[in-house]
Tab-separated table of C-alpha atoms in Angstrom:
chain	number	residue	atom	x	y	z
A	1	UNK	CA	276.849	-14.415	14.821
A	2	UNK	CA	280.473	-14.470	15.540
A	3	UNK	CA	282.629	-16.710	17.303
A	4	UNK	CA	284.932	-13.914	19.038
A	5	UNK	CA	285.066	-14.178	23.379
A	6	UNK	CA	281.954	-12.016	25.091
A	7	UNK	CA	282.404	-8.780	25.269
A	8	UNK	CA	281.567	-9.125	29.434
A	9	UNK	CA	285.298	-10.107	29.953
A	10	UNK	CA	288.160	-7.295	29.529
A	11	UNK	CA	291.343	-7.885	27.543
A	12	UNK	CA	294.066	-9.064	29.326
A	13	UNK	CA	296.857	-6.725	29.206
A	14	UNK	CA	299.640	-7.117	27.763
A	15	UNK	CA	302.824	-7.603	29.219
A	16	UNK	CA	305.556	-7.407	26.404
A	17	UNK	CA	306.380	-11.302	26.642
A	18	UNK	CA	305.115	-14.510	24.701
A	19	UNK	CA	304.825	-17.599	26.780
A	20	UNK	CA	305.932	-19.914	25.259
A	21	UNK	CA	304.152	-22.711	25.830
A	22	UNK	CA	300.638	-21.073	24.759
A	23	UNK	CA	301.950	-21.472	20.987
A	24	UNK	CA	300.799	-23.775	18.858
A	25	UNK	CA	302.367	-25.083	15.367
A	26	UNK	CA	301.640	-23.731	12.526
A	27	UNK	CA	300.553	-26.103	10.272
A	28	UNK	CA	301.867	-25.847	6.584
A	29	UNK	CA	299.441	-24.320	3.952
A	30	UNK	CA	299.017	-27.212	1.078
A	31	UNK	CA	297.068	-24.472	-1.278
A	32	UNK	CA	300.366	-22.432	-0.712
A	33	UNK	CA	302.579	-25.115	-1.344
A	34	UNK	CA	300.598	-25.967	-4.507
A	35	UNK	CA	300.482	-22.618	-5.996
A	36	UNK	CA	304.145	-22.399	-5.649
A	37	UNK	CA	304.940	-25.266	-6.979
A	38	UNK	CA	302.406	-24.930	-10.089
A	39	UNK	CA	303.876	-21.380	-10.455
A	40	UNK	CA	307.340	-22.437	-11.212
A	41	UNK	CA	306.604	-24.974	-13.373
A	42	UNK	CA	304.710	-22.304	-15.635
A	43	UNK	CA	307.784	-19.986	-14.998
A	44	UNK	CA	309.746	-22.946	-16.412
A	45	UNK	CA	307.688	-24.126	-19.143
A	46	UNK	CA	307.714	-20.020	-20.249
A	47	UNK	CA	311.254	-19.768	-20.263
A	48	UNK	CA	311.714	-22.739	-21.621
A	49	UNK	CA	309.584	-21.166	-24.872
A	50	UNK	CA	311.142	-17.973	-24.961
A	51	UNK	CA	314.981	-19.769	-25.079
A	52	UNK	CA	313.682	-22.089	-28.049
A	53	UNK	CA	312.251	-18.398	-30.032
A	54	UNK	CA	315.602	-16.636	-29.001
A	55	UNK	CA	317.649	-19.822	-30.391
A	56	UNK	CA	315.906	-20.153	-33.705
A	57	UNK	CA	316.143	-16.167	-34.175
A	58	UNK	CA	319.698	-16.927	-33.669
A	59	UNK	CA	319.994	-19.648	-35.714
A	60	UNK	CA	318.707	-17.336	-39.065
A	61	UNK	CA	320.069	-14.856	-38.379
A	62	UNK	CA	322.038	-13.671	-41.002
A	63	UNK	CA	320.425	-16.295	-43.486
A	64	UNK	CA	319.464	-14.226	-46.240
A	65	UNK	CA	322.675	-12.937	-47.092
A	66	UNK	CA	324.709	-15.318	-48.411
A	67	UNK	CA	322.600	-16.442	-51.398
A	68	UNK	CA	322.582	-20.468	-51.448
A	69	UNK	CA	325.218	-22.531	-52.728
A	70	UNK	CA	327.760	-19.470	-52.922
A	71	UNK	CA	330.941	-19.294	-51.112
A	72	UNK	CA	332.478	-16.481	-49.037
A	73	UNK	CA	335.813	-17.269	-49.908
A	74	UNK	CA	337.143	-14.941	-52.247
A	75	UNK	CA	338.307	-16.336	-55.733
A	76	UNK	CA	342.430	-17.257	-56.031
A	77	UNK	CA	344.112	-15.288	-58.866
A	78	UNK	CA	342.498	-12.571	-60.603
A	79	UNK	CA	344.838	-9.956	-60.247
């Protein structure tokens, strides 16, 4: 059961040209819109995690060589 035109009437040929007013609007996909919108806000949420790991590698890096509560100013005076 399909809902296509009877095969009893031939196509009509085509001339090369739309007329124009035969078209009907388009109506907006909401699924579409949806999925877009829920994909960026997972793209955001995922950046948003990998910035915070990148920052706190940055913010150690380099941590573990200065022991704590030295200085790395060089003592004044011993010559």
């Amino acid at each position: 059961m399909s809902t296509s035109a009877p095969d009893d009437e031939p196509p009509v040929p085509s001339t090369g040209t739309v007329d124009e007013s035969t078209l009907v609007p388009v109506e907006r996909d909401r699924r579409f819109v949806v999925r877009l919108v829920g994909l960026m806000l997972v793209g955001l949420l995922a950046a948003a995690f990998v910035g915070a790991k990148i920052k706190g590698f940055a913010g150690t890096c380099g941590a573990g060589l200065i022991r704590p509560g030295s200085s790395v100013i060089p003592p004044e005076g011993r010559r």
